[in-house]
C-alpha cells in the first residue's frame, strides 16, 4: 500500500477527504499493520506528535501518537503508539490554550483552547480494549487526531474557523 500525507498550505483550499468522517476498523489485518507502519514513518519524517489515517487518505478510525515512556533530567523517551477506534470518554473541566499545528497544514500554528486532560478508550495493535488518560501535549494530540476522524480541523475551534485565521495572527 502506497500512501502520502494529505496536505495544503492554503486553509481556504481544504482537501475534501479531511472533512469526511472516518469509519471504524473492523479487524486488525496485515493491511492495517502496514498502514500503521507507514503512518508512523510519515509522522516521524515530518516531526509530528500524532497522525490520523484520514491524513494519509484512509477513512479509518486509527491514529498514531508519540507517547512518553520515560523522562529523565536530560532526555524524554517516547514510543509511537497505535490507537484503533479511539473515542474520548472523559475530558477535564480545566482548559488550556496552546499554539497548535497540523501535519496537513504545514507552517500554520494557531492558539487553540482545549481541555487539559483527555481520557480515551481504544483498541491496541494486539486487539486489546484499553483506556488511557493523558494531559499536556499527548492529551491535546488525542483530541486533535480524534477530531480529524470526525472531519473536524483544529482551526474549527477558533472563532469563525478558517475566516478566524486571518483575525488571529498565524505564527510560522
PDB file of C-alpha atoms in Angstrom:
ATOM      1  CA  UNK A   1       0.000   0.000   0.000  1.00  0.00           C
ATOM      2  CA  UNK A   2       1.418   3.359  -1.050  1.00  0.00           C
ATOM      3  CA  UNK A   3       0.268   6.356   0.958  1.00  0.00           C
ATOM      4  CA  UNK A   4       1.197  10.010   1.246  1.00  0.00           C
ATOM      5  CA  UNK A   5       0.340  12.874   3.543  1.00  0.00           C
ATOM      6  CA  UNK A   6      -2.774  14.827   2.544  1.00  0.00           C
ATOM      7  CA  UNK A   7      -1.776  18.464   2.994  1.00  0.00           C
ATOM      8  CA  UNK A   8      -2.217  22.022   1.817  1.00  0.00           C
ATOM      9  CA  UNK A   9      -0.645  25.347   2.733  1.00  0.00           C
ATOM     10  CA  UNK A  10      -3.925  27.106   1.910  1.00  0.00           C
ATOM     11  CA  UNK A  11      -6.653  26.614   4.545  1.00  0.00           C
ATOM     12  CA  UNK A  12      -9.170  28.054   2.063  1.00  0.00           C
ATOM     13  CA  UNK A  13      -8.486  25.059  -0.210  1.00  0.00           C
ATOM     14  CA  UNK A  14      -9.014  22.122   2.159  1.00  0.00           C
ATOM     15  CA  UNK A  15      -8.733  18.641   0.595  1.00  0.00           C
ATOM     16  CA  UNK A  16     -12.273  17.168   0.684  1.00  0.00           C
ATOM     17  CA  UNK A  17     -11.224  13.983   2.496  1.00  0.00           C
ATOM     18  CA  UNK A  18     -10.160  15.989   5.579  1.00  0.00           C
ATOM     19  CA  UNK A  19     -13.838  16.944   6.093  1.00  0.00           C
ATOM     20  CA  UNK A  20     -15.149  13.377   5.809  1.00  0.00           C
ATOM     21  CA  UNK A  21     -15.976  11.065   8.730  1.00  0.00           C
ATOM     22  CA  UNK A  22     -13.819   8.005   9.256  1.00  0.00           C
ATOM     23  CA  UNK A  23     -15.240   4.502   9.632  1.00  0.00           C
ATOM     24  CA  UNK A  24     -14.314   2.032  12.393  1.00  0.00           C
ATOM     25  CA  UNK A  25     -11.567  -0.500  11.768  1.00  0.00           C
ATOM     26  CA  UNK A  26     -13.419  -3.830  11.679  1.00  0.00           C
ATOM     27  CA  UNK A  27     -10.431  -6.160  12.020  1.00  0.00           C
ATOM     28  CA  UNK A  28      -6.679  -5.818  12.557  1.00  0.00           C
ATOM     29  CA  UNK A  29      -5.299  -7.237   9.318  1.00  0.00           C
ATOM     30  CA  UNK A  30      -1.816  -7.243   7.762  1.00  0.00           C
ATOM     31  CA  UNK A  31      -3.002  -4.210   5.736  1.00  0.00           C
ATOM     32  CA  UNK A  32      -3.862  -2.328   8.945  1.00  0.00           C
ATOM     33  CA  UNK A  33      -0.444  -3.201  10.402  1.00  0.00           C
ATOM     34  CA  UNK A  34       1.214  -1.979   7.186  1.00  0.00           C
ATOM     35  CA  UNK A  35      -0.820   1.241   7.312  1.00  0.00           C
ATOM     36  CA  UNK A  36       0.243   1.811  10.939  1.00  0.00           C
ATOM     37  CA  UNK A  37       3.894   1.366   9.989  1.00  0.00           C
ATOM     38  CA  UNK A  38       3.641   3.793   7.064  1.00  0.00           C
ATOM     39  CA  UNK A  39       1.735   6.369   9.130  1.00  0.00           C
ATOM     40  CA  UNK A  40       4.449   6.169  11.786  1.00  0.00           C
ATOM     41  CA  UNK A  41       7.153   6.735   9.166  1.00  0.00           C
ATOM     42  CA  UNK A  42       5.355   9.813   7.817  1.00  0.00           C
ATOM     43  CA  UNK A  43       4.735  11.202  11.326  1.00  0.00           C
ATOM     44  CA  UNK A  44       8.390  10.811  12.287  1.00  0.00           C
ATOM     45  CA  UNK A  45       9.707  12.139   8.972  1.00  0.00           C
ATOM     46  CA  UNK A  46       7.620  15.300   9.403  1.00  0.00           C
ATOM     47  CA  UNK A  47       8.390  15.713  13.146  1.00  0.00           C
ATOM     48  CA  UNK A  48       4.774  15.162  14.152  1.00  0.00           C
ATOM     49  CA  UNK A  49       3.376  14.228  17.554  1.00  0.00           C
ATOM     50  CA  UNK A  50       0.369  12.464  16.052  1.00  0.00           C
ATOM     51  CA  UNK A  51      -1.246  11.473  12.769  1.00  0.00           C
ATOM     52  CA  UNK A  52      -4.643  10.049  11.851  1.00  0.00           C
ATOM     53  CA  UNK A  53      -5.410   7.686   8.988  1.00  0.00           C
ATOM     54  CA  UNK A  54      -7.526  10.302   7.210  1.00  0.00           C
ATOM     55  CA  UNK A  55      -4.361  12.426   6.884  1.00  0.00           C
ATOM     56  CA  UNK A  56      -2.920   9.739   4.617  1.00  0.00           C
ATOM     57  CA  UNK A  57      -6.120   9.314   2.619  1.00  0.00           C
ATOM     58  CA  UNK A  58      -7.614   6.409   4.589  1.00  0.00           C
ATOM     59  CA  UNK A  59     -11.056   6.977   6.137  1.00  0.00           C
ATOM     60  CA  UNK A  60     -10.383   4.702   9.116  1.00  0.00           C
ATOM     61  CA  UNK A  61     -10.626   5.438  12.851  1.00  0.00           C
ATOM     62  CA  UNK A  62      -6.957   4.945  13.559  1.00  0.00           C
ATOM     63  CA  UNK A  63      -4.180   7.198  14.825  1.00  0.00           C
ATOM     64  CA  UNK A  64      -0.554   7.106  15.878  1.00  0.00           C
ATOM     65  CA  UNK A  65       0.564   9.297  18.803  1.00  0.00           C
ATOM     66  CA  UNK A  66       4.012   9.748  20.289  1.00  0.00           C
ATOM     67  CA  UNK A  67       3.544   8.763  23.955  1.00  0.00           C
ATOM     68  CA  UNK A  68       6.242   9.349  26.612  1.00  0.00           C
ATOM     69  CA  UNK A  69       7.619   6.207  28.223  1.00  0.00           C
ATOM     70  CA  UNK A  70      10.295   7.651  30.471  1.00  0.00           C
ATOM     71  CA  UNK A  71      11.568  11.078  31.433  1.00  0.00           C
ATOM     72  CA  UNK A  72      14.997  11.868  32.797  1.00  0.00           C
ATOM     73  CA  UNK A  73      16.645  15.207  33.526  1.00  0.00           C
ATOM     74  CA  UNK A  74      18.437  15.225  30.186  1.00  0.00           C
ATOM     75  CA  UNK A  75      16.048  13.407  27.877  1.00  0.00           C
ATOM     76  CA  UNK A  76      12.487  12.341  27.287  1.00  0.00           C
ATOM     77  CA  UNK A  77      11.903   8.930  25.737  1.00  0.00           C
ATOM     78  CA  UNK A  78       8.764   8.137  23.815  1.00  0.00           C
ATOM     79  CA  UNK A  79       7.185   5.421  21.715  1.00  0.00           C
ATOM     80  CA  UNK A  80       4.906   5.671  18.718  1.00  0.00           C
ATOM     81  CA  UNK A  81       1.658   4.049  19.792  1.00  0.00           C
ATOM     82  CA  UNK A  82      -1.166   2.826  17.536  1.00  0.00           C
ATOM     83  CA  UNK A  83      -4.736   3.621  18.623  1.00  0.00           C
ATOM     84  CA  UNK A  84      -7.547   1.838  16.762  1.00  0.00           C
ATOM     85  CA  UNK A  85     -11.149   3.079  17.001  1.00  0.00           C
ATOM     86  CA  UNK A  86     -10.288   5.647  19.691  1.00  0.00           C
ATOM     87  CA  UNK A  87     -13.071   7.526  21.430  1.00  0.00           C
ATOM     88  CA  UNK A  88     -12.950  10.229  24.062  1.00  0.00           C
ATOM     89  CA  UNK A  89     -14.643   9.075  27.260  1.00  0.00           C
ATOM     90  CA  UNK A  90     -13.730  11.954  29.582  1.00  0.00           C
ATOM     91  CA  UNK A  91     -12.342  15.488  29.352  1.00  0.00           C
ATOM     92  CA  UNK A  92     -11.207  17.694  32.223  1.00  0.00           C
ATOM     93  CA  UNK A  93     -13.090  20.873  33.042  1.00  0.00           C
ATOM     94  CA  UNK A  94      -9.841  22.839  33.034  1.00  0.00           C
ATOM     95  CA  UNK A  95      -8.994  24.229  29.600  1.00  0.00           C
ATOM     96  CA  UNK A  96      -5.589  25.332  28.371  1.00  0.00           C
ATOM     97  CA  UNK A  97      -4.524  27.471  25.404  1.00  0.00           C
ATOM     98  CA  UNK A  98      -1.690  26.166  23.236  1.00  0.00           C
ATOM     99  CA  UNK A  99      -0.199  27.091  19.874  1.00  0.00           C
ATOM    100  CA  UNK A 100      -1.344  24.100  17.807  1.00  0.00           C
ATOM    101  CA  UNK A 101      -0.259  22.916  14.364  1.00  0.00           C
ATOM    102  CA  UNK A 102      -1.191  20.095  11.995  1.00  0.00           C
ATOM    103  CA  UNK A 103       0.796  17.946   9.560  1.00  0.00           C
ATOM    104  CA  UNK A 104      -1.912  18.540   6.937  1.00  0.00           C
ATOM    105  CA  UNK A 105      -1.456  22.328   7.204  1.00  0.00           C
ATOM    106  CA  UNK A 106       2.323  22.873   7.387  1.00  0.00           C
ATOM    107  CA  UNK A 107       3.512  26.115   8.963  1.00  0.00           C
ATOM    108  CA  UNK A 108       0.070  27.175  10.234  1.00  0.00           C
ATOM    109  CA  UNK A 109       0.053  27.387  14.027  1.00  0.00           C
ATOM    110  CA  UNK A 110      -2.846  28.954  15.923  1.00  0.00           C
ATOM    111  CA  UNK A 111      -3.775  29.227  19.586  1.00  0.00           C
ATOM    112  CA  UNK A 112      -6.430  26.630  20.394  1.00  0.00           C
ATOM    113  CA  UNK A 113      -8.166  26.201  23.752  1.00  0.00           C
ATOM    114  CA  UNK A 114      -8.806  22.556  24.666  1.00  0.00           C
ATOM    115  CA  UNK A 115      -9.419  20.561  27.854  1.00  0.00           C
ATOM    116  CA  UNK A 116      -6.098  19.829  29.568  1.00  0.00           C
ATOM    117  CA  UNK A 117      -6.764  16.161  30.356  1.00  0.00           C
ATOM    118  CA  UNK A 118      -8.252  13.635  27.947  1.00  0.00           C
ATOM    119  CA  UNK A 119      -9.198  10.023  28.664  1.00  0.00           C
ATOM    120  CA  UNK A 120      -9.755   7.720  25.699  1.00  0.00           C
ATOM    121  CA  UNK A 121     -10.885   4.155  25.063  1.00  0.00           C
ATOM    122  CA  UNK A 122      -9.281   2.332  22.127  1.00  0.00           C
ATOM    123  CA  UNK A 123      -8.139  -0.996  20.747  1.00  0.00           C
ATOM    124  CA  UNK A 124      -4.378  -1.520  20.708  1.00  0.00           C
ATOM    125  CA  UNK A 125      -2.434  -3.125  17.865  1.00  0.00           C
ATOM    126  CA  UNK A 126      -2.805  -6.557  19.541  1.00  0.00           C
ATOM    127  CA  UNK A 127      -6.601  -6.270  19.644  1.00  0.00           C
ATOM    128  CA  UNK A 128      -6.912  -5.462  23.359  1.00  0.00           C
ATOM    129  CA  UNK A 129      -9.520  -2.934  24.532  1.00  0.00           C
ATOM    130  CA  UNK A 130      -7.675  -0.291  26.577  1.00  0.00           C
ATOM    131  CA  UNK A 131      -8.092   3.074  28.260  1.00  0.00           C
ATOM    132  CA  UNK A 132      -5.501   5.828  28.613  1.00  0.00           C
ATOM    133  CA  UNK A 133      -5.570   9.242  30.244  1.00  0.00           C
ATOM    134  CA  UNK A 134      -3.116  11.945  29.362  1.00  0.00           C
ATOM    135  CA  UNK A 135      -2.543  15.654  29.856  1.00  0.00           C
ATOM    136  CA  UNK A 136      -0.448  18.215  28.064  1.00  0.00           C
ATOM    137  CA  UNK A 137       0.719  17.646  24.514  1.00  0.00           C
ATOM    138  CA  UNK A 138      -0.360  13.977  24.415  1.00  0.00           C
ATOM    139  CA  UNK A 139      -3.885  14.736  25.676  1.00  0.00           C
ATOM    140  CA  UNK A 140      -4.073  17.517  23.095  1.00  0.00           C
ATOM    141  CA  UNK A 141      -2.850  15.152  20.351  1.00  0.00           C
ATOM    142  CA  UNK A 142      -5.581  12.641  21.308  1.00  0.00           C
ATOM    143  CA  UNK A 143      -8.235  15.341  20.878  1.00  0.00           C
ATOM    144  CA  UNK A 144      -6.702  16.718  17.658  1.00  0.00           C
ATOM    145  CA  UNK A 145      -6.429  13.320  15.930  1.00  0.00           C
ATOM    146  CA  UNK A 146      -9.880  12.145  17.056  1.00  0.00           C
ATOM    147  CA  UNK A 147     -11.276  15.431  15.707  1.00  0.00           C
ATOM    148  CA  UNK A 148      -9.732  14.537  12.326  1.00  0.00           C
ATOM    149  CA  UNK A 149     -11.725  11.292  12.328  1.00  0.00           C
ATOM    150  CA  UNK A 150     -14.918  13.330  12.565  1.00  0.00           C
ATOM    151  CA  UNK A 151     -13.935  15.754   9.807  1.00  0.00           C
ATOM    152  CA  UNK A 152     -13.120  18.484  12.346  1.00  0.00           C
ATOM    153  CA  UNK A 153      -9.962  20.543  11.842  1.00  0.00           C
ATOM    154  CA  UNK A 154      -8.005  22.343  14.544  1.00  0.00           C
ATOM    155  CA  UNK A 155      -8.885  25.843  13.337  1.00  0.00           C
ATOM    156  CA  UNK A 156     -12.593  24.939  13.603  1.00  0.00           C
ATOM    157  CA  UNK A 157     -12.037  25.515  17.345  1.00  0.00           C
ATOM    158  CA  UNK A 158     -11.296  29.220  16.891  1.00  0.00           C
ATOM    159  CA  UNK A 159     -13.906  31.916  16.362  1.00  0.00           C
ATOM    160  CA  UNK A 160     -15.048  31.973  12.719  1.00  0.00           C
ATOM    161  CA  UNK A 161     -12.962  28.885  11.779  1.00  0.00           C
ATOM    162  CA  UNK A 162     -10.885  29.442   8.615  1.00  0.00           C
ATOM    163  CA  UNK A 163     -12.005  33.093   8.472  1.00  0.00           C
ATOM    164  CA  UNK A 164     -10.759  33.461  12.041  1.00  0.00           C
ATOM    165  CA  UNK A 165      -7.245  32.539  10.905  1.00  0.00           C
ATOM    166  CA  UNK A 166      -6.973  35.994   9.344  1.00  0.00           C
ATOM    167  CA  UNK A 167      -8.015  37.640  12.614  1.00  0.00           C
ATOM    168  CA  UNK A 168      -5.685  35.543  14.738  1.00  0.00           C
ATOM    169  CA  UNK A 169      -2.050  36.081  13.863  1.00  0.00           C
ATOM    170  CA  UNK A 170      -0.732  32.941  12.179  1.00  0.00           C
ATOM    171  CA  UNK A 171       2.745  32.194  13.508  1.00  0.00           C
ATOM    172  CA  UNK A 172       5.321  30.450  11.342  1.00  0.00           C
TER     173      UNK A 172
END
